[in-house]
mmCIF file of C-alpha atoms in Angstrom:
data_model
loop_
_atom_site.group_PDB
_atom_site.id
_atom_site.type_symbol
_atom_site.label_atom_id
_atom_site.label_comp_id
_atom_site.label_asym_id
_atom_site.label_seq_id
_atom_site.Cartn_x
_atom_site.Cartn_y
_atom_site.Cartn_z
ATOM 1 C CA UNK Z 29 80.288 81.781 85.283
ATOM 2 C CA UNK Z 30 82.716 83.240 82.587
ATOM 3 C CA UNK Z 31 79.147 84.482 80.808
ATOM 4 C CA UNK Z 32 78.699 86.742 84.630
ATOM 5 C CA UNK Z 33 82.443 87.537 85.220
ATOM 6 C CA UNK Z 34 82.714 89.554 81.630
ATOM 7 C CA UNK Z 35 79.218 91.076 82.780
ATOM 8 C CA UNK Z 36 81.223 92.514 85.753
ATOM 9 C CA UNK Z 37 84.114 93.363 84.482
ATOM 10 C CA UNK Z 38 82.407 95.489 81.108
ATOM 11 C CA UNK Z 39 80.480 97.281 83.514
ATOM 12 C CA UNK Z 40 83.445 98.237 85.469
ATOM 13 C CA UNK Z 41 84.969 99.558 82.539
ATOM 14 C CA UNK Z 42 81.701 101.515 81.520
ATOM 15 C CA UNK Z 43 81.931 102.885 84.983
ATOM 16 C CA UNK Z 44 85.577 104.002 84.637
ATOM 17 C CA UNK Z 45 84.917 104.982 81.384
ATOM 18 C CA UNK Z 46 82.230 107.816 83.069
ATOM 19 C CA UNK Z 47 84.479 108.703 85.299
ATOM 20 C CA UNK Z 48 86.940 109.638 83.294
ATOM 21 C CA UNK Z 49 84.314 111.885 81.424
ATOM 22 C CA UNK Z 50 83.394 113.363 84.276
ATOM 23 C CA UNK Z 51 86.758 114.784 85.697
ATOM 24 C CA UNK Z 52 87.449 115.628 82.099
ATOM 25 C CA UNK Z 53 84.699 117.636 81.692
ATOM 26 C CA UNK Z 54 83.132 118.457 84.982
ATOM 27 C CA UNK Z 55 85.845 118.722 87.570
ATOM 28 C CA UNK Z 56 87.191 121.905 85.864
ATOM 29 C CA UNK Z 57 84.233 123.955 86.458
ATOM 30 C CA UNK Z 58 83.097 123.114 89.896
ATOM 31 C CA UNK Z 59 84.552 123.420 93.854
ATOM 32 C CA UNK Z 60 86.126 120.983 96.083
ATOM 33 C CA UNK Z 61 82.582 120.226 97.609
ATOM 34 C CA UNK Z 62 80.784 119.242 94.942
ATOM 35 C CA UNK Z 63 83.956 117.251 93.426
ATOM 36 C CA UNK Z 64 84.198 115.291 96.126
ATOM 37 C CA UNK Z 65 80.593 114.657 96.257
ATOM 38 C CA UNK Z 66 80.840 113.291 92.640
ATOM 39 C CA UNK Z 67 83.935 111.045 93.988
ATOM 40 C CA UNK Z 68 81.801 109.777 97.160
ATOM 41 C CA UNK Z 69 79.104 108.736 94.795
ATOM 42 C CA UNK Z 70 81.515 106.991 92.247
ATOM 43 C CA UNK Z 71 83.531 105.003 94.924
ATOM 44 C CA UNK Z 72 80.571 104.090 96.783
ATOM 45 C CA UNK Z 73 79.132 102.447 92.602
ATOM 46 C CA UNK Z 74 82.414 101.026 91.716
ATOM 47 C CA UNK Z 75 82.512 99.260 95.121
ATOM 48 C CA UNK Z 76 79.250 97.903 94.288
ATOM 49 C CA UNK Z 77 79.881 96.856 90.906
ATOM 50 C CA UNK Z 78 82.910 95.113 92.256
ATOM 51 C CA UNK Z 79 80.627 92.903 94.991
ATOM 52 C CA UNK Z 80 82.421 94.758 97.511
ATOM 53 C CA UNK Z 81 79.933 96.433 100.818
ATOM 54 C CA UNK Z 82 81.593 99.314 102.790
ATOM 55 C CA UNK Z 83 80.530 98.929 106.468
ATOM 56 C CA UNK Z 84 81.639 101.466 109.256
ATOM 57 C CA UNK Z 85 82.854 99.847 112.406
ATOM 58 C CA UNK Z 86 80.069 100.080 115.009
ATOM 59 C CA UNK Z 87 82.432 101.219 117.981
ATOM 60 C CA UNK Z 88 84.548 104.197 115.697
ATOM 61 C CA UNK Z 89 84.947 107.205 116.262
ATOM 62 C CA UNK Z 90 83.739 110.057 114.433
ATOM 63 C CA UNK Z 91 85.852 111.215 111.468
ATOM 64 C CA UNK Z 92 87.824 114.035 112.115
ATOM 65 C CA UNK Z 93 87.200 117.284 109.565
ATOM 66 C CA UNK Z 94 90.618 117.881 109.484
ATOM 67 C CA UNK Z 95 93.785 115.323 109.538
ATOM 68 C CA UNK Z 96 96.531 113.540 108.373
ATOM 69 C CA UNK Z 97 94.599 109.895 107.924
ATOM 70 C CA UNK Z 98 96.454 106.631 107.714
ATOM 71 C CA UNK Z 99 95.378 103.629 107.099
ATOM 72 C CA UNK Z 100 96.875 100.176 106.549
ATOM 73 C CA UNK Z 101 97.463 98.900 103.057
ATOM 74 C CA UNK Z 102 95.956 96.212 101.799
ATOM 75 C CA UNK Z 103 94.656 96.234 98.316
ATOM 76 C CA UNK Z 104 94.328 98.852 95.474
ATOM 77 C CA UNK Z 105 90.358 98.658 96.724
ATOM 78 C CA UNK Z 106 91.545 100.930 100.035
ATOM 79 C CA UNK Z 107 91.779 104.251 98.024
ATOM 80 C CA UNK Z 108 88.293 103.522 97.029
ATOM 81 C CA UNK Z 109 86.643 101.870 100.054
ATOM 82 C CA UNK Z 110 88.408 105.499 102.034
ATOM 83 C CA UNK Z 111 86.558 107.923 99.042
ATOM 84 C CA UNK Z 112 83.349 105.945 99.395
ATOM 85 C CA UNK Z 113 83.237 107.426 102.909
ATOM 86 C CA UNK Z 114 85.578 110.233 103.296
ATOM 87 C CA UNK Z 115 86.641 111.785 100.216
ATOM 88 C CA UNK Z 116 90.090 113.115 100.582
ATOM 89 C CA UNK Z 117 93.598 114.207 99.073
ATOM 90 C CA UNK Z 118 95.305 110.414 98.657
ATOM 91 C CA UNK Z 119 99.275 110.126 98.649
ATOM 92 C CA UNK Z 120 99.961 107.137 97.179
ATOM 93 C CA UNK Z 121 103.323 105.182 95.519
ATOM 94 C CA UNK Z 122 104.019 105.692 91.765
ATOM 95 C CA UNK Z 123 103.535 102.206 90.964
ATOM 96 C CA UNK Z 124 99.603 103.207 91.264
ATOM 97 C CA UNK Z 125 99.819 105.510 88.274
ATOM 98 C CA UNK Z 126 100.359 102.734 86.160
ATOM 99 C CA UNK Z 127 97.236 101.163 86.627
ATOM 100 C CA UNK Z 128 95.256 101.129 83.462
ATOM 101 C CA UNK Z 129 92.366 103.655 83.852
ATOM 102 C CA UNK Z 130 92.143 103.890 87.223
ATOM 103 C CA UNK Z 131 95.675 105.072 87.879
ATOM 104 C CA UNK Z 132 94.741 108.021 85.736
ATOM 105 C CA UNK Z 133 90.926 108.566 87.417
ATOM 106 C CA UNK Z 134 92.928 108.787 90.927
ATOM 107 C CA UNK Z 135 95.168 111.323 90.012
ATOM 108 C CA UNK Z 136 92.719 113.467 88.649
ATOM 109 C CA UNK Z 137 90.555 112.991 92.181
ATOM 110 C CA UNK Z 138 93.671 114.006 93.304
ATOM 111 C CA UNK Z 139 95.943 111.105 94.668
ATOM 112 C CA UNK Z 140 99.580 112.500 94.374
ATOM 113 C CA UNK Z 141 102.052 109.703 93.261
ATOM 114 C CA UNK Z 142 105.546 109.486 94.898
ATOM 115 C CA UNK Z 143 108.732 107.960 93.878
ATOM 116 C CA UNK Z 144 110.301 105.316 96.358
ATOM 117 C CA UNK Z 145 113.334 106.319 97.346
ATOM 118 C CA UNK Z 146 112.969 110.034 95.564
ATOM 119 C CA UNK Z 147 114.100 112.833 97.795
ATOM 120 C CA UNK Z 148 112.792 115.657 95.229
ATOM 121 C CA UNK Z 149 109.275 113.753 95.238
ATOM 122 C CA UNK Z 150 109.193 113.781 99.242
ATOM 123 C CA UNK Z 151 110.571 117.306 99.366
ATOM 124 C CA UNK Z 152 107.684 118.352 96.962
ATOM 125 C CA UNK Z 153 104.582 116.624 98.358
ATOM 126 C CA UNK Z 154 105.438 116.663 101.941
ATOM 127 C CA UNK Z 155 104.826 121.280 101.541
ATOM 128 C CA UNK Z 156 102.134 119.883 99.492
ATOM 129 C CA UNK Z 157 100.548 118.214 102.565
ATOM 130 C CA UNK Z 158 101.231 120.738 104.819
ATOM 131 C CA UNK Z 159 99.225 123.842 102.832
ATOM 132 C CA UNK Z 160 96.495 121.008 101.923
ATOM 133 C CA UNK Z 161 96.097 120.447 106.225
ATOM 134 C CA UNK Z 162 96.573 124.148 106.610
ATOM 135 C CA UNK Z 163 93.662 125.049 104.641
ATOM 136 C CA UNK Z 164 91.370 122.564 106.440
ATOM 137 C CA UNK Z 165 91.318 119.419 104.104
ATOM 138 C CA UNK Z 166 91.632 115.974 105.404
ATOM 139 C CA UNK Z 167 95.172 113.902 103.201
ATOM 140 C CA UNK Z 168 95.318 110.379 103.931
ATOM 141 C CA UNK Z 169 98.485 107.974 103.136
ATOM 142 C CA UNK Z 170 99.338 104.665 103.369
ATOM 143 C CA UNK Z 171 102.725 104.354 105.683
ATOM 144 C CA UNK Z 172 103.260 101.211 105.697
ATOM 145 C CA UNK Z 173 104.419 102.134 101.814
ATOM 146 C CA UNK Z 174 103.282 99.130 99.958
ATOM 147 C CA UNK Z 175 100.322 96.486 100.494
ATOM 148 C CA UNK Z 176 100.573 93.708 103.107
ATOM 149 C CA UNK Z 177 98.936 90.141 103.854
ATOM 150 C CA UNK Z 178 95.951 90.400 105.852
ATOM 151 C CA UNK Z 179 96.628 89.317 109.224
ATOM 152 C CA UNK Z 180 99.817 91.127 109.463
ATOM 153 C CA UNK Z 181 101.495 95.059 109.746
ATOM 154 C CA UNK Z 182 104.026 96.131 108.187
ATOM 155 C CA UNK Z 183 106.331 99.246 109.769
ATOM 156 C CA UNK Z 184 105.081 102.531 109.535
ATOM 157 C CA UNK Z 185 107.732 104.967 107.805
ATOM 158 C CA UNK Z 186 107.526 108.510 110.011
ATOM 159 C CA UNK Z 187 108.682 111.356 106.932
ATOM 160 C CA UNK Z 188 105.255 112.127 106.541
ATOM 161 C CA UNK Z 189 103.923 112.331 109.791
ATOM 162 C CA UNK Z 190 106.369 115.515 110.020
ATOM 163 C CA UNK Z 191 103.400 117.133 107.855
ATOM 164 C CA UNK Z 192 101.069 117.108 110.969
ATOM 165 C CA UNK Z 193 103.222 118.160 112.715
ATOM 166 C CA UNK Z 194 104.064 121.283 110.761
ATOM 167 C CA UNK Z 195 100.492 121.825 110.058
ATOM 168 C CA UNK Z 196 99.160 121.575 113.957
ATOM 169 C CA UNK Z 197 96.617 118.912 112.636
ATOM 170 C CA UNK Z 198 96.412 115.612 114.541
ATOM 171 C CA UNK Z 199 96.570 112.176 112.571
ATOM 172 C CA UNK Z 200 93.886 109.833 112.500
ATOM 173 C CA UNK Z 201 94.346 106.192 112.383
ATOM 174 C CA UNK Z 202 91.869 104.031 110.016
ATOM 175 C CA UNK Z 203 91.837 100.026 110.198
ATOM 176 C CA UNK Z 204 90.727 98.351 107.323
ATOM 177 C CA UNK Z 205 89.424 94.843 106.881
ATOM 178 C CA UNK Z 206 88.311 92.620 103.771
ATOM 179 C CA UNK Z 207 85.822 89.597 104.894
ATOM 180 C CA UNK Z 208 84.197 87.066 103.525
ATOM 181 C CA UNK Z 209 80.427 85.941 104.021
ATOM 182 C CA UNK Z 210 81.791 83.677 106.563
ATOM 183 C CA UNK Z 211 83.938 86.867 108.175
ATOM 184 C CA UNK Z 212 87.273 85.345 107.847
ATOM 185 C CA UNK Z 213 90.094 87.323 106.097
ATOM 186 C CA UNK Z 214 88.758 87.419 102.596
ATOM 187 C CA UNK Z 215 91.340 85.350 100.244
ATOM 188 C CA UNK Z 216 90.775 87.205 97.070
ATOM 189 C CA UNK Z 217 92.264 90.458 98.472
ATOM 190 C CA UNK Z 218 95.522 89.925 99.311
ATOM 191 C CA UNK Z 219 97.463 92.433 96.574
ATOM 192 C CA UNK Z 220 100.907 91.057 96.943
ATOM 193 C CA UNK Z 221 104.268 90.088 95.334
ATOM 194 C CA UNK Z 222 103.771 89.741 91.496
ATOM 195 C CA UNK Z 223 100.208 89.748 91.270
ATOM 196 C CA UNK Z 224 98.784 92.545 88.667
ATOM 197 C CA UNK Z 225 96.100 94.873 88.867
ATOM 198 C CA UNK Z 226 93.957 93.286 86.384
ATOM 199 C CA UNK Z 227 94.839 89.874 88.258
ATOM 200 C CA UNK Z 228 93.279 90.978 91.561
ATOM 201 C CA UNK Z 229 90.414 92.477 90.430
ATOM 202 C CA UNK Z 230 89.422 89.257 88.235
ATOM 203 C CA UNK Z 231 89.559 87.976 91.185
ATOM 204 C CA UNK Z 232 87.363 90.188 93.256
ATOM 205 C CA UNK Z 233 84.607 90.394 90.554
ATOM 206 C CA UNK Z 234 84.916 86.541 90.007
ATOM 207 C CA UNK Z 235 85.131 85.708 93.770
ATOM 208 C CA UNK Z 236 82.540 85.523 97.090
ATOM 209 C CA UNK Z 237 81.408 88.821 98.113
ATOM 210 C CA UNK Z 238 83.394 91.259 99.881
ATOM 211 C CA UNK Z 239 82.761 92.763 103.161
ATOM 212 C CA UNK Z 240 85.787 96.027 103.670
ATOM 213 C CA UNK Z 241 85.074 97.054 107.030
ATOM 214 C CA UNK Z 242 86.602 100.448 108.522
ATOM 215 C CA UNK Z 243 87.238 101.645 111.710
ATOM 216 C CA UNK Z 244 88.052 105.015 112.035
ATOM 217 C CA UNK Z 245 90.058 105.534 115.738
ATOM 218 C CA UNK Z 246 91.117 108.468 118.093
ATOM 219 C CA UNK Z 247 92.684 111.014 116.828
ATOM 220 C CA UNK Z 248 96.420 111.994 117.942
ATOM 221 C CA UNK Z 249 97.506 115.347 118.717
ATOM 222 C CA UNK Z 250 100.682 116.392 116.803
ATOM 223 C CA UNK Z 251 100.934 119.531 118.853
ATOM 224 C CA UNK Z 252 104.465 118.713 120.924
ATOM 225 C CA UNK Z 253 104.933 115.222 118.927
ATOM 226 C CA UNK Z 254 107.917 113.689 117.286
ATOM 227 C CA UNK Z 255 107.064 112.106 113.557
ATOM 228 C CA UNK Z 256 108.697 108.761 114.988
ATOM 229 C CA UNK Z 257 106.161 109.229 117.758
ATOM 230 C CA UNK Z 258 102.810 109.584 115.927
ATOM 231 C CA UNK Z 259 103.784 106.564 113.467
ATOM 232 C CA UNK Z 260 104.408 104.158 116.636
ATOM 233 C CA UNK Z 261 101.103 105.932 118.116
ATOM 234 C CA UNK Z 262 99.567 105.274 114.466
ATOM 235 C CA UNK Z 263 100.984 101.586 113.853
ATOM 236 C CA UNK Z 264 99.928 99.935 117.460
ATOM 237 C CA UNK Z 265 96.220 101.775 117.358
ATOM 238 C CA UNK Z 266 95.753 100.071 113.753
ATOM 239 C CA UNK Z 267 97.136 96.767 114.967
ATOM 240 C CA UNK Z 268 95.064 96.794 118.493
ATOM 241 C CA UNK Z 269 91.690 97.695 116.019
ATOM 242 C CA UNK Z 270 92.985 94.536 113.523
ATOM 243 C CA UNK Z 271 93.584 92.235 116.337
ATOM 244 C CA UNK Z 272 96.914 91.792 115.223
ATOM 245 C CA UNK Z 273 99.247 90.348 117.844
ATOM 246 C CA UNK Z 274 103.110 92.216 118.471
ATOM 247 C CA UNK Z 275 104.527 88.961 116.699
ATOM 248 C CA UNK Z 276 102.892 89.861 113.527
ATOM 249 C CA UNK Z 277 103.060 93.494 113.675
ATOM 250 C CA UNK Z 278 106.519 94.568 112.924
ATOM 251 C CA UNK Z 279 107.963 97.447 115.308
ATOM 252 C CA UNK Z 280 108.075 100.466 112.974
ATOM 253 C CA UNK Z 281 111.645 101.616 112.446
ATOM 254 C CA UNK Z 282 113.521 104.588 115.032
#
């Protein structure tokens, strides 16, 4: 078992190791198109590698070419399980950066890392956002602003919403979902309290394989909308697609 596990976990690193070669010397010299074509393809092999399968819920809708996308967080596999699908401009908490390697292969996909509780960070990412919807991208962040237990929703924090808003693009809810073979709430996911990033994904590698199912729901017009609107719009259309009852999913703040 220990012989497999170190199997896994060097070719992860070999993996990371590419990708860092490749937006080092690649990403430079070629468009938005093609980058995130490279980033589709290494999301969709690092999920792989890490026994994870990306499924696509049967009854979602059909991803929207332009929006503000938020998602509930759950694990630092959510950037990845999102770019294996729908590559797209990540915003994303500083603590992320950190990571070893693939802190520094997300920012260079081009995750932007914020400071909790920075007002010059917020100021700076949220005009950021805006020109990034403006000029037809899709930006996805995770509101709920750190990772929660499966099973449960944290509140959704509104400042960014005001982005759509500003931008006339509508927001796009995505619910995601980590199962195991016997489709109960996978117990190697959970990215919580003091657990570390290499932690967790010893875990993954070393655990029963991983099922990350997203649903991608309605859209929301932000045309007329309040930001404290479209994040209570956001949090109860993730939390009806979960299955999460109101007890467990906190009312996001006013």
């Amino acid at each position: 078992m220990k012989i497999k596990l170190m199997f896994r976990l060097a070719r992860v690193m070999c993996h990371v190791f590419a990708g860092m070669a490749t937006c080092a010397v690649v990403f430079p010299w070629i468009g938005a198109d093609k980058r995130n074509g490279h980033i589709r393809r290494w999301s969709r092999q690092l999920m792989a590698m890490c026994n994870v399968t990306v499924e696509q819920a049967a009854n979602g809708q059909a991803i929207l070419p332009r929006a503000m996308m938020v998602a509930n967080h759950v694990s630092w596999l959510d950037i990845f399980v999102i770019n294996s699908l729908y590559p797209c401009r990540f915003v994303a908490k500083a603590e992320i950066r950190a990571w070893p390697l693939l802190g520094w292969l997300a920012q260079q996909a081009g995750t932007v890392f914020i400071s909790r509780g920075s007002r010059r960070d917020l100021r700076h990412i949220f005009k950021g956002l805006v020109h990034s919807l403006q000029a037809g991208e899709r930006v996805a962040f995770f509101p709920e602003g750190t990772t929660a237990v499966q099973g449960s929703l944290l509140p959704f924090h509104a400042n960014l919403f005001e982005a759509a808003i500003d931008a006339k693009a509508p927001v796009q809810p995505l619910a995601l979902a980590y199962v195991d073979p016997a489709g109960r709430p996978h117990g190697a996911i959970d990215f919580v309290g003091e657990m570390s990033f290499a932690e967790s994904l010893v875990m993954i590698l070393g655990g029963a394989p991983v099922t990350a199912r997203l649903s991608c729901l309605a859209g929301i017009p932000s045309d007329g909308a309040h930001r404290r609107e479209l994040a209570e719009a956001a949090h109860a259309a993730v939390a009806g697609a979960l299955g999460i009852a109101p007890a467990a999913a906190h009312t996001p703040p006013v």
